[in-house]
Coordinates of C-alpha atoms and ligand atoms in Angstrom, one line a residue:
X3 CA 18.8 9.3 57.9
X4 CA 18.2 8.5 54.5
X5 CA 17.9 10.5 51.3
X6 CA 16.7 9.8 47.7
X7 CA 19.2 7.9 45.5
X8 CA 20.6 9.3 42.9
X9 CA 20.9 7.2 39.4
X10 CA 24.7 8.2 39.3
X11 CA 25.3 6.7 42.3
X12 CA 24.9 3.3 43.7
X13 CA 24.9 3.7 47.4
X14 CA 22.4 4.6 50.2
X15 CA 23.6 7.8 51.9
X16 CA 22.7 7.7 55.7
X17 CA 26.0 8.5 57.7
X18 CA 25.3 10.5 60.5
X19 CA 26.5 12.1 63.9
X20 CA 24.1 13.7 66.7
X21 CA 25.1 16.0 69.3
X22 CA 23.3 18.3 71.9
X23 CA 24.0 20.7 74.9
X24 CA 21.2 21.6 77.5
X25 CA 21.9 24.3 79.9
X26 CA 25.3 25.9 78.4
X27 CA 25.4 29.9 78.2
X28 CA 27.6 28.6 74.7
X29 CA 25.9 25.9 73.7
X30 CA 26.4 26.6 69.7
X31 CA 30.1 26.7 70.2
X32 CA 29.9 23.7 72.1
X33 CA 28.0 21.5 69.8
X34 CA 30.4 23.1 66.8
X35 CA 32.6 21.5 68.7
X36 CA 31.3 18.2 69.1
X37 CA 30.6 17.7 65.5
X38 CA 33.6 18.3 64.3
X39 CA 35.0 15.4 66.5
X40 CA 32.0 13.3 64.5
X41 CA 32.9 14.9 61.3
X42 CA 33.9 11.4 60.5
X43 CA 30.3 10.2 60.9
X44 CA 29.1 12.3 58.2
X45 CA 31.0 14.9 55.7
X46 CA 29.0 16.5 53.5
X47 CA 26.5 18.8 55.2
X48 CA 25.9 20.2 59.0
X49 CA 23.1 21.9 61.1
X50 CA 23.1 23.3 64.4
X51 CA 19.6 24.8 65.5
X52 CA 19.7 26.4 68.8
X53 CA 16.8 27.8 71.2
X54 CA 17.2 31.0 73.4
X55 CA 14.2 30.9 75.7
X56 CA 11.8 32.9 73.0
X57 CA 12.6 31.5 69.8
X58 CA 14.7 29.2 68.0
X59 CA 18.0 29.9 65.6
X60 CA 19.1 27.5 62.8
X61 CA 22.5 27.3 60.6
X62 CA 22.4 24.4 57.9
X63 CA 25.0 24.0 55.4
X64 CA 26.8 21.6 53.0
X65 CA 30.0 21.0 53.5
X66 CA 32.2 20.1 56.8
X67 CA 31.5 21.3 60.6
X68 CA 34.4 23.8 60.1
X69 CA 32.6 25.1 56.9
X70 CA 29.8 26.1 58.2
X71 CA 30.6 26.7 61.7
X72 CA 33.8 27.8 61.2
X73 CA 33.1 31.9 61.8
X74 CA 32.3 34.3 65.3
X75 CA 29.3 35.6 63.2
X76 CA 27.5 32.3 62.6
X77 CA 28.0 30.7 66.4
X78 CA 27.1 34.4 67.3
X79 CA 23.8 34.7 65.7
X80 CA 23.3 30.9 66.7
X81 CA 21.9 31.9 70.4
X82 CA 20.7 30.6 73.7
X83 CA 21.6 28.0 76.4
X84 CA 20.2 24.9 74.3
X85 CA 21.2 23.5 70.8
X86 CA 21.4 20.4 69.0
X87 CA 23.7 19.4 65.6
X88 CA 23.7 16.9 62.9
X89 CA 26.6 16.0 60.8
X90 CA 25.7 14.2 57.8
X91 CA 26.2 12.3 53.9
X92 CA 24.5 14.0 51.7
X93 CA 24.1 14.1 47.9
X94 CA 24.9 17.4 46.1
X95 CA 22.6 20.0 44.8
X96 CA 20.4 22.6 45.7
X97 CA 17.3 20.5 46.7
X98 CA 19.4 18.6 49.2
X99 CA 19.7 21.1 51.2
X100 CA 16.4 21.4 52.7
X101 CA 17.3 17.6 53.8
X102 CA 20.0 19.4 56.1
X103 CA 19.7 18.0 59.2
X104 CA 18.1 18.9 62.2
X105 CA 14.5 19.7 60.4
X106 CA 12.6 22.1 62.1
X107 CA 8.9 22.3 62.6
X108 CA 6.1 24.8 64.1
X109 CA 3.7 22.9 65.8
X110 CA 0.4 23.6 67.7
X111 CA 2.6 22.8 71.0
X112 CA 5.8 25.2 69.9
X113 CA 8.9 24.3 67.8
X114 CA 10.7 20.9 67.3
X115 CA 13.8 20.3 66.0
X116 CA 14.5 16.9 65.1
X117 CA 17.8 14.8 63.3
X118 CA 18.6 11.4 63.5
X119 CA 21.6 8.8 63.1
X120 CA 20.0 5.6 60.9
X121 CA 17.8 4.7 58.8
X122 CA 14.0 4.1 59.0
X123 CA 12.8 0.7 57.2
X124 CA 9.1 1.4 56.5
X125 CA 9.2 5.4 55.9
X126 CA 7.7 5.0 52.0
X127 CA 4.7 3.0 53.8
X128 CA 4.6 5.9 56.2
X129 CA 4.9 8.4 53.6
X130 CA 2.6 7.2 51.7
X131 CA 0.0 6.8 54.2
X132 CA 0.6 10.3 55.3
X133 CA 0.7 12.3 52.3
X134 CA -2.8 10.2 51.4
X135 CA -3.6 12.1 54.4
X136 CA -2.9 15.5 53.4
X137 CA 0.8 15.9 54.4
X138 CA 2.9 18.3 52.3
X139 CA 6.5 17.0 52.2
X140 CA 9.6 19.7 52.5
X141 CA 12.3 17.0 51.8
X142 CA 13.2 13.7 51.0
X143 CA 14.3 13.0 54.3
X144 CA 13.0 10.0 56.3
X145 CA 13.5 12.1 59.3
X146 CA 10.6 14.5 58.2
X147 CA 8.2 11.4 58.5
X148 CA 8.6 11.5 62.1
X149 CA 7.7 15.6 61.9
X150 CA 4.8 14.6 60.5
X151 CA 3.3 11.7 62.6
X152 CA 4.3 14.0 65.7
X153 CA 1.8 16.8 63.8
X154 CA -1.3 14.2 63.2
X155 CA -0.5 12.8 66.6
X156 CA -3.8 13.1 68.9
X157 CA -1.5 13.1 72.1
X158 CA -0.8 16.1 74.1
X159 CA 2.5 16.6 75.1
X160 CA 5.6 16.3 72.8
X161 CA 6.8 13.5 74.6
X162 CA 3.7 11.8 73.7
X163 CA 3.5 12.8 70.4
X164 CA 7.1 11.5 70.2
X165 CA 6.8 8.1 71.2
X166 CA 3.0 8.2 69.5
X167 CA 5.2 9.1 66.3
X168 CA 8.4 6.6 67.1
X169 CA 6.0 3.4 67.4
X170 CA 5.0 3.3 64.2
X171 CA 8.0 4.0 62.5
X172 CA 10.8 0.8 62.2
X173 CA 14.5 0.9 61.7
X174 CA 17.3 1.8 63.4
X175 CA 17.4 5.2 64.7
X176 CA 19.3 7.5 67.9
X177 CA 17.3 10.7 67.7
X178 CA 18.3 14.0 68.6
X179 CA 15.3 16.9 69.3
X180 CA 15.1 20.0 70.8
X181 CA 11.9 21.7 72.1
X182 CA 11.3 25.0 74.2
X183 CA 10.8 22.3 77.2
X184 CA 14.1 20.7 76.7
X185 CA 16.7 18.5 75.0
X186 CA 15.5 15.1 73.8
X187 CA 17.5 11.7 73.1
X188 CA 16.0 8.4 71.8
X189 CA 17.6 5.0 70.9
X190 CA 15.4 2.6 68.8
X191 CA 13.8 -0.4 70.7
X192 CA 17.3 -2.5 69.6
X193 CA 19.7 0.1 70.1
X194 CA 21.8 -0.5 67.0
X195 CA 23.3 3.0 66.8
X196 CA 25.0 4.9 69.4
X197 CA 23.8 7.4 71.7
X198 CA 25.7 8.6 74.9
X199 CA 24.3 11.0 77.7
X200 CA 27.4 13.6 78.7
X201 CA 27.3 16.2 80.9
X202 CA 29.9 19.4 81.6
X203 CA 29.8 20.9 84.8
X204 CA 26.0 21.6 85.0
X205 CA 25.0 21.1 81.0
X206 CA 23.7 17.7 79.8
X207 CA 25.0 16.7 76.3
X208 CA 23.4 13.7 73.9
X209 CA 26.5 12.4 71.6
X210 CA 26.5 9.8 69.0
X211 CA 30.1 9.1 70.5
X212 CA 32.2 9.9 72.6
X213 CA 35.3 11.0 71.3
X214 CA 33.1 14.1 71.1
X215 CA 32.3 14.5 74.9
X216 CA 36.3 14.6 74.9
X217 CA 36.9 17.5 73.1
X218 CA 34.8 19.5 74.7
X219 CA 36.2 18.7 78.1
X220 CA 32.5 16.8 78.6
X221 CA 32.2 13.6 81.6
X222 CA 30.3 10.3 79.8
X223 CA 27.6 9.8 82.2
X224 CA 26.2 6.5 80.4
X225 CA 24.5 5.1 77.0
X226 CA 21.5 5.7 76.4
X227 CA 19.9 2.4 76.8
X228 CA 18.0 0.7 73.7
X229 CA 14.2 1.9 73.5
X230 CA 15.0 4.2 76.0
X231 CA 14.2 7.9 75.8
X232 CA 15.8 10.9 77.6
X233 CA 14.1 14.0 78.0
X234 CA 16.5 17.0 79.5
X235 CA 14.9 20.0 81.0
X236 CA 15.6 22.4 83.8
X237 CA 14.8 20.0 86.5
X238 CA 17.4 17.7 85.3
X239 CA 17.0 14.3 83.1
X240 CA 13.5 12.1 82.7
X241 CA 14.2 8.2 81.7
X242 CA 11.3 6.5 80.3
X243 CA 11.1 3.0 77.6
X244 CA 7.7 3.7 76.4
X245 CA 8.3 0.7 73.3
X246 CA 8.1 -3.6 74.1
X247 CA 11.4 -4.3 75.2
X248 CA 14.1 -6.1 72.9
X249 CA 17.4 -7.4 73.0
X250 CA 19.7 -5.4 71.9
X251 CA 21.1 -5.6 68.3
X252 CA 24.4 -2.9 68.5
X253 CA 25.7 -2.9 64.7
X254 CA 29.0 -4.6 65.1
X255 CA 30.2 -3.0 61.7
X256 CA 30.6 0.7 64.1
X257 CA 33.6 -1.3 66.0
X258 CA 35.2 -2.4 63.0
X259 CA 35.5 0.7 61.4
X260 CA 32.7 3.6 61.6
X261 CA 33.3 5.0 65.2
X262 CA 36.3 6.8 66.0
X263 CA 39.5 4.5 67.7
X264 CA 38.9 6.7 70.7
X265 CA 35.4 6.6 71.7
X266 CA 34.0 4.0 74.3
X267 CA 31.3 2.2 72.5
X268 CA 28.7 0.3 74.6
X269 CA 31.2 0.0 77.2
X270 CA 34.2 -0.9 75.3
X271 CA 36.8 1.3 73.5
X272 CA 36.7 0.7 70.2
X273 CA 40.4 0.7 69.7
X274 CA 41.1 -2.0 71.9
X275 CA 38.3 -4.1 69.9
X276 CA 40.2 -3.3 66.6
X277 CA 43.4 -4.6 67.7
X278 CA 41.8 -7.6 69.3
X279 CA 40.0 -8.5 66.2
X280 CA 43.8 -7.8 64.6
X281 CA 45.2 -10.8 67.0
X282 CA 42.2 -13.1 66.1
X283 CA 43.2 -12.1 62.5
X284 CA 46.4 -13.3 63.0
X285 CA 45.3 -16.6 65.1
X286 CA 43.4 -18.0 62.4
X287 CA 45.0 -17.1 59.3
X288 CA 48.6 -16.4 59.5
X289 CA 51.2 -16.5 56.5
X290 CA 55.1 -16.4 56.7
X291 CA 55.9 -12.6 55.7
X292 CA 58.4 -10.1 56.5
X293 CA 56.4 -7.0 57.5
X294 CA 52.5 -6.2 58.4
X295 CA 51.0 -2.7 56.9
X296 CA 48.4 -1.4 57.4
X297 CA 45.7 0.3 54.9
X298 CA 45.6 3.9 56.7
X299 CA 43.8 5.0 58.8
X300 CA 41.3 2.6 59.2
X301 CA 43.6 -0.2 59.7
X302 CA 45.5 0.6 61.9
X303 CA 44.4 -1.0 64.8
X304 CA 43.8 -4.0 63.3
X305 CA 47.7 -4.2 62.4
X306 CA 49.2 -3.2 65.6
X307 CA 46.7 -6.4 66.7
X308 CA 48.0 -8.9 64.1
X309 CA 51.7 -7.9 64.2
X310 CA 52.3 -8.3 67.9
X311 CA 50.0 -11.8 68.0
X312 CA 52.4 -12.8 64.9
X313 CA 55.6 -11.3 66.0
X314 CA 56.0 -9.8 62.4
X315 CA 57.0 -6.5 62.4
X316 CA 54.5 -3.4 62.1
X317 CA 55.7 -1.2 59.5
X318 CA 53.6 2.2 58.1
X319 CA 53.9 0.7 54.1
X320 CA 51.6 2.9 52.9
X321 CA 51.5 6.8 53.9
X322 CA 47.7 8.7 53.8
X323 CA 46.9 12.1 52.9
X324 CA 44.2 13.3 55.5
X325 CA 43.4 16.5 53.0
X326 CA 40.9 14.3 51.3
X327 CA 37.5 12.4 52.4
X328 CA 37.1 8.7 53.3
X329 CA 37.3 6.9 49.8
X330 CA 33.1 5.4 49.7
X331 CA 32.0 9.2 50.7
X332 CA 32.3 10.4 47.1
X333 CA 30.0 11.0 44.6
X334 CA 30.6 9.0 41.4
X335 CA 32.4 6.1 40.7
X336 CA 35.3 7.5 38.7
X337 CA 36.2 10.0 41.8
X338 CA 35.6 7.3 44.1
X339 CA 38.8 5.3 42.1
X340 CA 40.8 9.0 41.9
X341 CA 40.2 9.2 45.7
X342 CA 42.0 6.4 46.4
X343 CA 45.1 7.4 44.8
X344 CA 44.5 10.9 45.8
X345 CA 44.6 9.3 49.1
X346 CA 47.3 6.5 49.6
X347 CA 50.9 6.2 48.4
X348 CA 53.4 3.2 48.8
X349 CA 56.3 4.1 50.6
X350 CA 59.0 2.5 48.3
X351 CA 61.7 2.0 51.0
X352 CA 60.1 0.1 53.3
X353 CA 58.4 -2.2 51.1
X354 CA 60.9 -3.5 48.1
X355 CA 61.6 -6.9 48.4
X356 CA 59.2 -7.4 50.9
X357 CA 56.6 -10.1 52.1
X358 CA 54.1 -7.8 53.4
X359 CA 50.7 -8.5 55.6
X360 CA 48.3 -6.2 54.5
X361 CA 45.3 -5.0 57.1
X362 CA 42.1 -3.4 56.4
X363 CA 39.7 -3.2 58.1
X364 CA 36.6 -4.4 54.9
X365 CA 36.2 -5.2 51.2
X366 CA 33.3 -3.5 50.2
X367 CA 33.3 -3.2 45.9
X368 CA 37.0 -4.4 46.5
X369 CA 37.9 -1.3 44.7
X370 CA 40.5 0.2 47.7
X371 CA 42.0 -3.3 47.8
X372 CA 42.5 -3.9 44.5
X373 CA 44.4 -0.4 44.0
X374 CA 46.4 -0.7 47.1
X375 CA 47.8 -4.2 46.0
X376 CA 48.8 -2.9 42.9
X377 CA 50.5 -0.1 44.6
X378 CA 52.4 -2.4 47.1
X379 CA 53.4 -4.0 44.6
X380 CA 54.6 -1.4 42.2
X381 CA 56.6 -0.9 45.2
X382 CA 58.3 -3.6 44.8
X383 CA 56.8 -6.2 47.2
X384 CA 57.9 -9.6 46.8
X385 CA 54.1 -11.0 48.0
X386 CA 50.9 -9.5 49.3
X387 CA 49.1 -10.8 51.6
X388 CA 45.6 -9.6 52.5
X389 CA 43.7 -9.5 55.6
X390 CA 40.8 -8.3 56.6
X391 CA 39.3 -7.5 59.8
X392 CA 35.6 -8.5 59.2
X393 CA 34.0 -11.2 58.2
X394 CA 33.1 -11.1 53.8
X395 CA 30.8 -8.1 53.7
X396 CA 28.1 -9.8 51.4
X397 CA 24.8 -8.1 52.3
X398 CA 23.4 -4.4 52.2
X399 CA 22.9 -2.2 55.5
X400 CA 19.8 -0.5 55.8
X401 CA 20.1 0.5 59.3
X402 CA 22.4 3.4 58.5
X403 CA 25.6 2.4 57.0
X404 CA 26.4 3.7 53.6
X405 CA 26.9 0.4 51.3
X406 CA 25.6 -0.7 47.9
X407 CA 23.3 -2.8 46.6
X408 CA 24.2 -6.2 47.0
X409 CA 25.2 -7.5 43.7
X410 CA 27.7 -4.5 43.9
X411 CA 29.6 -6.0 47.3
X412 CA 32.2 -8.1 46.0
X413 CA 31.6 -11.1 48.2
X414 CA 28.2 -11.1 47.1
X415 CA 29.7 -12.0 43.3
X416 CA 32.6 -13.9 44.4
X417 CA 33.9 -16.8 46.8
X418 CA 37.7 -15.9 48.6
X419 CA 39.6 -17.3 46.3
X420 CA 37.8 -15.5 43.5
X421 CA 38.3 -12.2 45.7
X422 CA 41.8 -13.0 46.3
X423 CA 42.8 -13.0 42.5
X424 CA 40.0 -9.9 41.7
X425 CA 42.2 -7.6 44.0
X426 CA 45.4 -9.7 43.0
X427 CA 46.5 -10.2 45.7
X428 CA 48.8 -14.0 46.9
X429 CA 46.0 -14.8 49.3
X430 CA 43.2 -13.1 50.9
X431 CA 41.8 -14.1 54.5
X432 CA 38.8 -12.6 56.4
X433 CA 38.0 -12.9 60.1
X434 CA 35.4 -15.6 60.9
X435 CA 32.1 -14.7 62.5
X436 CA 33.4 -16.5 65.6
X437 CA 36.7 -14.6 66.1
X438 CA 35.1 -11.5 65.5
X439 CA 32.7 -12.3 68.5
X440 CA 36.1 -13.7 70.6
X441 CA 37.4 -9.9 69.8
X442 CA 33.9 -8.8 71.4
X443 CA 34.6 -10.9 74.7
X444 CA 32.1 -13.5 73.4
X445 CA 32.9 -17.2 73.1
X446 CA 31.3 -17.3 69.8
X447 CA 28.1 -16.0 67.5
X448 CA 25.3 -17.5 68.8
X449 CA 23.2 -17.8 65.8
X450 CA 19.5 -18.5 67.5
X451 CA 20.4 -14.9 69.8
X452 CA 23.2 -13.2 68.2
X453 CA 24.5 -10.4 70.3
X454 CA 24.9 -7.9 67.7
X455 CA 23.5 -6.3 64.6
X456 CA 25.9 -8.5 61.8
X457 CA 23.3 -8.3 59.3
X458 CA 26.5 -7.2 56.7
X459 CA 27.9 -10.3 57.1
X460 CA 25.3 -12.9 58.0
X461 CA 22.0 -11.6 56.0
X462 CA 20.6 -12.1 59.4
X463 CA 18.5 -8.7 59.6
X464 CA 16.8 -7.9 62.7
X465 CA 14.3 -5.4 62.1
X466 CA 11.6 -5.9 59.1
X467 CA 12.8 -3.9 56.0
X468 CA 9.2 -3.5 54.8
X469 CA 10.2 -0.7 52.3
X470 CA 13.0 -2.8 50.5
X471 CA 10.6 -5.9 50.9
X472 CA 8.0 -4.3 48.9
X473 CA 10.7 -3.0 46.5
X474 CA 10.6 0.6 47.5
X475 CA 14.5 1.4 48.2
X476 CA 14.3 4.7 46.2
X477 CA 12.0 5.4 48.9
X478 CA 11.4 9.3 48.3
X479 CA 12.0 10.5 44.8
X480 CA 9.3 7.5 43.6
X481 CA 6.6 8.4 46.1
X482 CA 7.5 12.2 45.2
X483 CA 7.0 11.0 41.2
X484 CA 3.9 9.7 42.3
X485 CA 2.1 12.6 43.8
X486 CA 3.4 15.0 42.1
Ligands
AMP530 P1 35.8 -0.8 48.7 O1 36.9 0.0 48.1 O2 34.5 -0.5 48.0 O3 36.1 -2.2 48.8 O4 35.6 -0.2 50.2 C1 36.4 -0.7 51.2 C2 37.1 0.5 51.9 O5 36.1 1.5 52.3 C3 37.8 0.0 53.1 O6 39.1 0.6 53.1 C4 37.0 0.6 54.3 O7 37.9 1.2 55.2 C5 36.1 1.6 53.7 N1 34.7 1.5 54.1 C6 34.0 0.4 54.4 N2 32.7 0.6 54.6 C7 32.6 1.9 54.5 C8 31.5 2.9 54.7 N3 30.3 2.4 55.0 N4 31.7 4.2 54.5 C9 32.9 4.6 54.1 N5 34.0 3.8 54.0 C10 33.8 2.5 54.1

C-alpha cells in the first residue's frame, strides 16, 4: 500500500506483509505469529482484525509485530476462529494511524476487512472520481479506494463487489480480506507480489511468504496464481480468475533482496537464487583479491555464491548489529546515514592488509556503499572491490518497493565508473541483466517478453502508472488539499 509522502522524506512507503488463518480456535496467535516472521516486509506499524462468528475484533498499532502483539491481553481480546494481519512502512504521527492496515468497513452486506502488499497505479484517478461521487475518505491509504469501489459496487455478493472493485483499480497488489463468509486472497492480473495458500492441520492460511507458514508449523499448499482469487469458507477453498489473463510479471527485485533467504518464492528458494546470482557475479566480473565479504545480512548469499565460483575465501569482514532496522526504513536522511553506522562495523583483524570483494546485494542513493568502503578501509584494507548482485538500480518502483525518486538513485546520475569513485571504491561491478536471468534458470532476458517485473533496472514497466503519468505521485495529501 501506499501512503502520502512526506516533504522530509524522499521515498514512497509501501513495504508490506499479508497473512491470514481460516478455521483456527487461535487464529490471532497464529497470524501474530506469521507477521513477525514478515516483520521484514514492513516495520513500522501492524494490524490483526479477527472475526468470531458475531462480530469482528481489531488491534492496529505502530511499531513492530512484537509491539503490538506482544501481550496475553491483546491476542485475548483479539477472538474467533478467523483473522487476517498486515505488517507495514509507515510514516510517523498520529494521522498515520488510521492508515494501519487491515482497514475495516461496515457495509450493506456485513463487515470487510481488507490490507494489501503493493501499490495501486491509478488510485488519485480513482479517488478523485470517487470522492466527486460523494465518498468520505478515512485515510490516505490506497487500500481504502478499494473499500470504497466495493461500497458503490451494484453487485451482490462480496465476491462480486470485489472483483467489481479490483477491475478498475491498476497496480500491483496480493490482497488479504476477511468477511463473515470467509477468508479472501487475491494476486493482481500479473502476479508481481507474492501470495502463498498454507494450511495447518484443518486451517487455511494466505502468506505473503513462506518463511511464515514455517514458523507456525504451517504446510505450503501452492501460490496463489496471478489474477487468481481465493475465497476460504467452511466448505473449503473457491478458485476463480475473474480478470483477462496476463503473463506473469513476478518483481525480480523480492529475490534479490526483499523476501526472506528462507522462503520458496514462485517455486524457487530464494536463497539458492542469491548465491546463484553470487556465482554469475563472480563469472563475469572477477578481480584478483584476498578475501570476499559480504555487506550483512543482505549479502550474504550473494557472497557465499561468488567466493566458492572464485575460490577466494569467504570471510564475515564486517559484523551487523540486528538491534536496529534495515538502513532505507528510516525517516530522515540524517538517521538514515547514523543507521548505517549504528548498524555495521569493520572487523579490523580480518581485514588489514587485505584485498577484499565486497557483496551487496543493491546501490540504491549509494549511501550504505559509500560508508561501508570507508569503513573497510579505515580497517586497513589494501583494495576494495565492489560487487553488486543486481543489475544498476536506475528507475523508481511503483509497484511496492520503497525507492526514491529517480534523480535520487545513484545510477540514475552517474555511469559505473562515476559510481565506483562516488562510493570510492578500486572498482565497482554490477550483474548484467542476462546473468541475473542465468541465476533465474533462464538463458537470458528476453526483452520483447521478459519473464519478470525488472522495471528497477530496465525502465521497462509493465503496468500503466497513470497517476505518476499525470504527475500525481503525492497521490493523497494533494487530492485531500483539494477537497478539503
Ligand atoms: P543505499 O544506501 O541508498 O544505496 O541503499 C542500498 C542498501 O539498502 C543496500 O544495502 C540494500 O540492501 C538496501 N536496500 C535496497 N533496496 C531497499 C529497499 N527497498 N528497502 C530497504 N532497503 C533496501
Amino acid at each position: 500500500m501506499v501512503t502520502t509522502q512526506n516533504s522530509d522524506d524522499d521515498h514512497l512507503k509501501e513495504e508490506c506483509g499479508v497473512f491470514g488463518v481460516f478455521g483456527h480456535p487461535e487464529a490471532a496467535a497464529l497470524v501474530a505469529l506469521g507477521l513477525h516472521a514478515l516483520q521484514h516486509r514492513g516495520q513500522e506499524a501492524a494490524g490483526i482484525v479477527t472475526y468470531d462468528g458475531e462480530q469482528f475484533h481489531t488491534h492496529r498499532g505502530m511499531g513492530h509485530v512484537s509491539d503490538n502483539f506482544g501481550s496475553k491481553e491483546v491476542i485475548g481480546q483479539l477472538t474467533g476462529h478467523s483473522a487476517l494481519g498486515h505488517v507495514r512502512y509507515a510514516t510517523t504521527g498520529e494521522v498515520v494511524l488510521r492508515n494501519v492496515q487491515p482497514l475495516f468497513a461496515d457495509f450493506e452486506f456485513g463487515g470487510l476487512a481488507i490490507c494489501h502488499n503493493g501499490n495501486l497505479t491509478n488510485s488519485y484517478h480513482l479517488r478523485r472520481q470517487l470522492v466527486r461521487r460523494g465518498s468520505l475518505f478515512q485515510s490516505t491509504s490506497d487500500t481504502e479506494v478499494i473499500i470504497h469501489l466495493i461500497a458503490t459496487s451494484l453487485k451482490s455478493t462480496v465476491e462480486e463487489r470485489l472483483v467489481d472493485a479490483l477491475r478498475q483499480v491498476e497496480g500491483a497488489y496480493s490482497l488479504g480480506a476477511l468477511s463473515q463468509d470467509g477468508l479472501i486472497g487475491v494476486r493482481d492480473p500479473l502476479g508481481v507480489r507474492p501470495l502463498v495458500l498454507g494450511r495447518l492441520g484443518d486451517a487455511w492460511v494466505i502468506s505473503s511468504e513462506t518463511c511464515a507458514l514455517d514458523i507456525i508449523g504451517g504446510q505450503f499448499v501452492r501460490d496463489i496464481e496471478p489474477g487468481e482469487i481465493v475465497l476460504i469458507d467452511r466448505a473449503g477453498v473457491h478458485s476463480s480468475k475473474p480478470f483477462p489473463r496476463a503473463k506473469q510479471r513476478f518483481c525480480i527485485f523480492e529475490y534479490i533482496y526483499f523476501a526472506r533467504p528462507d522462503s520458496i518464492v514462485e517455486g524457487t528458494n530464494v536463497y539458492e537464487v542469491r548465491k546463484r546470482i553470487g556465482a554469475e557475479l563472480a563469472r563475469e566480473s572477477h578481480v584478483p583479491a584476498d578475501i570476499v565479504i559480504p555487506v550483512p545480512d543482505s549479502g550474504v548469499p550473494a557472497a557465499i555464491g561468488y567466493a566458492a565460483e572464485s575460490g577466494v575465501p569467504f570471510e564475515l569482514g564486517i559484523v551487523r548489529s540486528h538491534y536496529v532496522g534495515r538502513t532505507f526504513i528510516e525517516p530522515t536522511e540524517q538517521i538514515r546515514h547514523l543507521g548505517v553506522k549504528l548498524k555495521h562495523n569493520a572487523n579490523k583483524a580480518s581485514l588489514a592488509g587485505k584485498r577484499v570483494i565486497l557483496v551487496d546485494d543493491s546501490i540504491v542513493r549509494g549511501t550504505t556503499s559509500t560508508k561501508i568502503v570507508e569503513m573497510v578501509r579505515n580497517a586497513g584494507a589494501r583494495e576494495v572491490h565492489m560487487r553488486i548482485s543486481s543489475p544498476p538500480t536506475s528507475h523508481s518502483c511503483f509497484y511496492g518497493i520503497a525507492t526514491p525518486e529517480r534523480d535520487k538513485l545513484l545510477a540514475s546520475r552517474m555511469d559505473i565508473a562515476g559510481m565506483a569513485s562516488f562510493i570510492g571504491a578500486d572498482s565497482l561491478a554490477f550483474i548484467s541483466m542476462d546473468g541475473l536471468y542465468r541465476a533465474m534458470g533462464l538463458p537470458r532476458r528476453d526483452p520483447a517478453a521478459p519473464r519478470f517485473c525488472d522495471a528497477c533496472f530496465t525502465g521497462d514497466y509493465p503496468i500503466p502508472l497513470a497517476d505518476h503519468d499525470a504527475g500525481k505521485v503525492s497521490v493523497q495529501l494533494s487530492l485531500l488539499a483539494e477537497t478539503a
